Amino acid sequence: MHPFTFSLVTHTLPVWFLLVGLFLPRIALLVRWWDSQPANFHSIGLIPLIASILVPRIVFLFLIYNDAGITGWFLLHAVALVIAWGGFGGSQVRRRSSDY
């Protein structure tokens, strides 16, 4: 069990991955996945790739929790998940009022 802490220390996840993941999670996961693949591409894991395409924020939370527990990075990405899924980060479609 990981202790609860507010530090922004990371153990094995690079800081660029955590920062880019706040704004462009699918791209960050793709670059990280591509970087971790062996040169011969025989052991490509499709389940992590598919999960990172469908639910990237949850994959980020899982990776951060496994790396460092509930830290400042975890909380920051949890807030980004709430904003993205809550509709606060998307654009709104407004209907034009008709002149009828």
CSV table of N, CA, C and O in Angstrom, one decimal, residues 45-92:
chain,number,residue,atom,x,y,z
A,45,GLY,N,2.2,-5.4,-27.1
A,45,GLY,CA,1.0,-5.7,-26.3
A,45,GLY,C,-0.2,-4.9,-26.8
A,45,GLY,O,-0.2,-3.7,-26.7
A,46,LEU,N,-1.2,-5.6,-27.3
A,46,LEU,CA,-2.3,-4.9,-27.9
A,46,LEU,C,-3.3,-4.4,-26.8
A,46,LEU,O,-3.9,-3.4,-27.0
A,47,ILE,N,-3.4,-5.1,-25.7
A,47,ILE,CA,-4.4,-4.7,-24.7
A,47,ILE,C,-4.0,-3.3,-24.1
A,47,ILE,O,-4.8,-2.4,-24.0
A,48,PRO,N,-2.7,-3.1,-23.7
A,48,PRO,CA,-2.4,-1.8,-23.2
A,48,PRO,C,-2.5,-0.7,-24.3
A,48,PRO,O,-2.9,0.4,-24.0
A,49,LEU,N,-2.3,-1.0,-25.5
A,49,LEU,CA,-2.4,-0.1,-26.6
A,49,LEU,C,-3.9,0.3,-26.8
A,49,LEU,O,-4.2,1.5,-26.9
A,50,ILE,N,-4.8,-0.7,-26.8
A,50,ILE,CA,-6.2,-0.4,-27.0
A,50,ILE,C,-6.7,0.4,-25.8
A,50,ILE,O,-7.5,1.3,-26.0
A,51,ALA,N,-6.3,0.0,-24.6
A,51,ALA,CA,-6.8,0.7,-23.4
A,51,ALA,C,-6.3,2.2,-23.4
A,51,ALA,O,-7.1,3.1,-23.0
A,52,SER,N,-5.1,2.4,-23.9
A,52,SER,CA,-4.6,3.8,-23.9
A,52,SER,C,-5.3,4.6,-25.0
A,52,SER,O,-5.4,5.8,-24.9
A,53,ILE,N,-5.9,4.0,-26.0
A,53,ILE,CA,-6.6,4.7,-27.0
A,53,ILE,C,-8.0,5.0,-26.5
A,53,ILE,O,-8.5,6.2,-26.7
A,54,LEU,N,-8.7,4.1,-25.8
A,54,LEU,CA,-10.1,4.3,-25.4
A,54,LEU,C,-10.2,5.1,-24.1
A,54,LEU,O,-11.1,5.9,-24.0
A,55,VAL,N,-9.4,4.8,-23.1
A,55,VAL,CA,-9.5,5.5,-21.8
A,55,VAL,C,-8.1,6.0,-21.3
A,55,VAL,O,-7.6,5.4,-20.3
A,56,PRO,N,-7.5,6.9,-22.0
A,56,PRO,CA,-6.2,7.3,-21.6
A,56,PRO,C,-6.0,7.9,-20.2
A,56,PRO,O,-5.0,7.7,-19.5
A,57,ARG,N,-7.0,8.6,-19.7
A,57,ARG,CA,-6.9,9.2,-18.4
A,57,ARG,C,-6.8,8.1,-17.3
A,57,ARG,O,-6.1,8.3,-16.3
A,58,ILE,N,-7.6,7.1,-17.5
A,58,ILE,CA,-7.6,6.0,-16.5
A,58,ILE,C,-6.3,5.2,-16.5
A,58,ILE,O,-5.7,4.9,-15.5
A,59,VAL,N,-5.7,5.1,-17.7
A,59,VAL,CA,-4.4,4.4,-17.9
A,59,VAL,C,-3.4,5.3,-17.2
A,59,VAL,O,-2.5,4.8,-16.5
A,60,PHE,N,-3.4,6.6,-17.3
A,60,PHE,CA,-2.5,7.5,-16.6
A,60,PHE,C,-2.6,7.3,-15.1
A,60,PHE,O,-1.6,7.2,-14.4
A,61,LEU,N,-3.8,7.4,-14.6
A,61,LEU,CA,-4.0,7.2,-13.1
A,61,LEU,C,-3.4,5.9,-12.7
A,61,LEU,O,-2.8,5.8,-11.6
A,62,PHE,N,-3.7,4.8,-13.4
A,62,PHE,CA,-3.1,3.5,-13.1
A,62,PHE,C,-1.6,3.5,-13.1
A,62,PHE,O,-1.0,3.0,-12.1
A,63,LEU,N,-1.0,4.1,-14.1
A,63,LEU,CA,0.5,4.1,-14.2
A,63,LEU,C,1.1,4.9,-13.0
A,63,LEU,O,2.1,4.6,-12.4
A,64,ILE,N,0.5,6.1,-12.7
A,64,ILE,CA,1.0,7.0,-11.7
A,64,ILE,C,0.8,6.3,-10.3
A,64,ILE,O,1.7,6.3,-9.5
A,65,TYR,N,-0.3,5.6,-10.1
A,65,TYR,CA,-0.6,5.0,-8.8
A,65,TYR,C,0.4,3.8,-8.6
A,65,TYR,O,1.0,3.6,-7.5
A,66,ASN,N,0.7,3.1,-9.7
A,66,ASN,CA,1.7,2.0,-9.6
A,66,ASN,C,3.1,2.5,-9.4
A,66,ASN,O,3.9,1.8,-8.8
A,67,ASP,N,3.4,3.7,-9.9
A,67,ASP,CA,4.7,4.2,-9.8
A,67,ASP,C,5.0,4.8,-8.4
A,67,ASP,O,6.0,4.6,-7.8
A,68,ALA,N,4.0,5.7,-8.0
A,68,ALA,CA,4.3,6.5,-6.8
A,68,ALA,C,3.2,6.5,-5.8
A,68,ALA,O,3.3,7.2,-4.7
A,69,GLY,N,2.1,5.9,-6.0
A,69,GLY,CA,1.0,6.0,-5.1
A,69,GLY,C,0.1,7.2,-5.3
A,69,GLY,O,0.2,7.8,-6.4
A,70,ILE,N,-0.6,7.6,-4.3
A,70,ILE,CA,-1.4,8.8,-4.4
A,70,ILE,C,-0.5,10.0,-4.1
A,70,ILE,O,-0.3,10.4,-2.9
A,71,THR,N,-0.1,10.7,-5.1
A,71,THR,CA,0.8,11.9,-5.0
A,71,THR,C,0.2,13.1,-5.6
A,71,THR,O,-1.0,13.0,-6.1
A,72,GLY,N,0.9,14.1,-5.7
A,72,GLY,CA,0.4,15.3,-6.4
A,72,GLY,C,0.1,15.1,-7.8
A,72,GLY,O,-0.8,15.6,-8.4
A,73,TRP,N,1.0,14.3,-8.5
A,73,TRP,CA,0.8,14.0,-9.9
A,73,TRP,C,-0.5,13.2,-10.1
A,73,TRP,O,-1.3,13.5,-11.0
A,74,PHE,N,-0.8,12.3,-9.2
A,74,PHE,CA,-2.0,11.5,-9.2
A,74,PHE,C,-3.2,12.4,-9.1
A,74,PHE,O,-4.2,12.3,-9.9
A,75,LEU,N,-3.2,13.3,-8.1
A,75,LEU,CA,-4.3,14.2,-7.9
A,75,LEU,C,-4.5,15.2,-9.1
A,75,LEU,O,-5.6,15.5,-9.4
A,76,LEU,N,-3.4,15.6,-9.6
A,76,LEU,CA,-3.5,16.6,-10.8
A,76,LEU,C,-4.1,15.9,-12.0
A,76,LEU,O,-5.0,16.4,-12.6
A,77,HIS,N,-3.7,14.6,-12.2
A,77,HIS,CA,-4.3,13.9,-13.3
A,77,HIS,C,-5.8,13.5,-13.0
A,77,HIS,O,-6.6,13.4,-14.0
A,78,ALA,N,-6.1,13.2,-11.8
A,78,ALA,CA,-7.5,13.0,-11.4
A,78,ALA,C,-8.4,14.2,-11.7
A,78,ALA,O,-9.5,14.0,-12.2
A,79,VAL,N,-7.9,15.4,-11.4
A,79,VAL,CA,-8.6,16.6,-11.7
A,79,VAL,C,-8.8,16.7,-13.2
A,79,VAL,O,-9.9,17.1,-13.6
A,80,ALA,N,-7.7,16.4,-13.9
A,80,ALA,CA,-7.8,16.5,-15.4
A,80,ALA,C,-8.9,15.5,-15.9
A,80,ALA,O,-9.6,15.8,-16.9
A,81,LEU,N,-9.0,14.3,-15.3
A,81,LEU,CA,-10.0,13.4,-15.7
A,81,LEU,C,-11.4,13.9,-15.4
A,81,LEU,O,-12.3,13.8,-16.3
A,82,VAL,N,-11.6,14.5,-14.3
A,82,VAL,CA,-12.9,15.1,-13.9
A,82,VAL,C,-13.3,16.2,-14.9
A,82,VAL,O,-14.4,16.3,-15.4
A,83,ILE,N,-12.3,17.0,-15.2
A,83,ILE,CA,-12.6,18.1,-16.2
A,83,ILE,C,-12.9,17.6,-17.6
A,83,ILE,O,-13.8,18.1,-18.2
A,84,ALA,N,-12.1,16.6,-18.0
A,84,ALA,CA,-12.3,16.1,-19.4
A,84,ALA,C,-13.6,15.3,-19.5
A,84,ALA,O,-14.4,15.5,-20.4
A,85,TRP,N,-14.0,14.5,-18.5
A,85,TRP,CA,-15.2,13.7,-18.5
A,85,TRP,C,-16.4,14.5,-18.1
A,85,TRP,O,-17.5,14.2,-18.4
A,86,GLY,N,-16.2,15.6,-17.3
A,86,GLY,CA,-17.3,16.4,-16.8
A,86,GLY,C,-17.8,17.4,-17.8
A,86,GLY,O,-18.8,18.0,-17.6
A,87,GLY,N,-17.1,17.5,-18.9
A,87,GLY,CA,-17.5,18.4,-20.0
A,87,GLY,C,-17.0,19.8,-19.8
A,87,GLY,O,-17.4,20.7,-20.6
A,88,PHE,N,-16.2,20.1,-18.8
A,88,PHE,CA,-15.7,21.4,-18.6
A,88,PHE,C,-14.6,21.8,-19.5
A,88,PHE,O,-14.4,23.0,-19.8
A,89,GLY,N,-13.9,20.9,-20.1
A,89,GLY,CA,-12.9,21.2,-21.0
A,89,GLY,C,-13.3,21.2,-22.5
A,89,GLY,O,-12.5,21.7,-23.3
A,90,GLY,N,-14.5,20.8,-22.8
A,90,GLY,CA,-14.9,20.7,-24.2
A,90,GLY,C,-15.5,22.0,-24.7
A,90,GLY,O,-15.9,22.9,-23.9
A,91,SER,N,-15.8,22.1,-25.9
A,91,SER,CA,-16.4,23.3,-26.5
A,91,SER,C,-17.9,23.0,-26.4
A,91,SER,O,-18.4,21.9,-26.5
A,92,GLN,N,-18.7,24.1,-26.3
A,92,GLN,CA,-20.1,24.0,-26.3
A,92,GLN,C,-20.7,24.3,-27.6
A,92,GLN,O,-20.2,25.2,-28.3
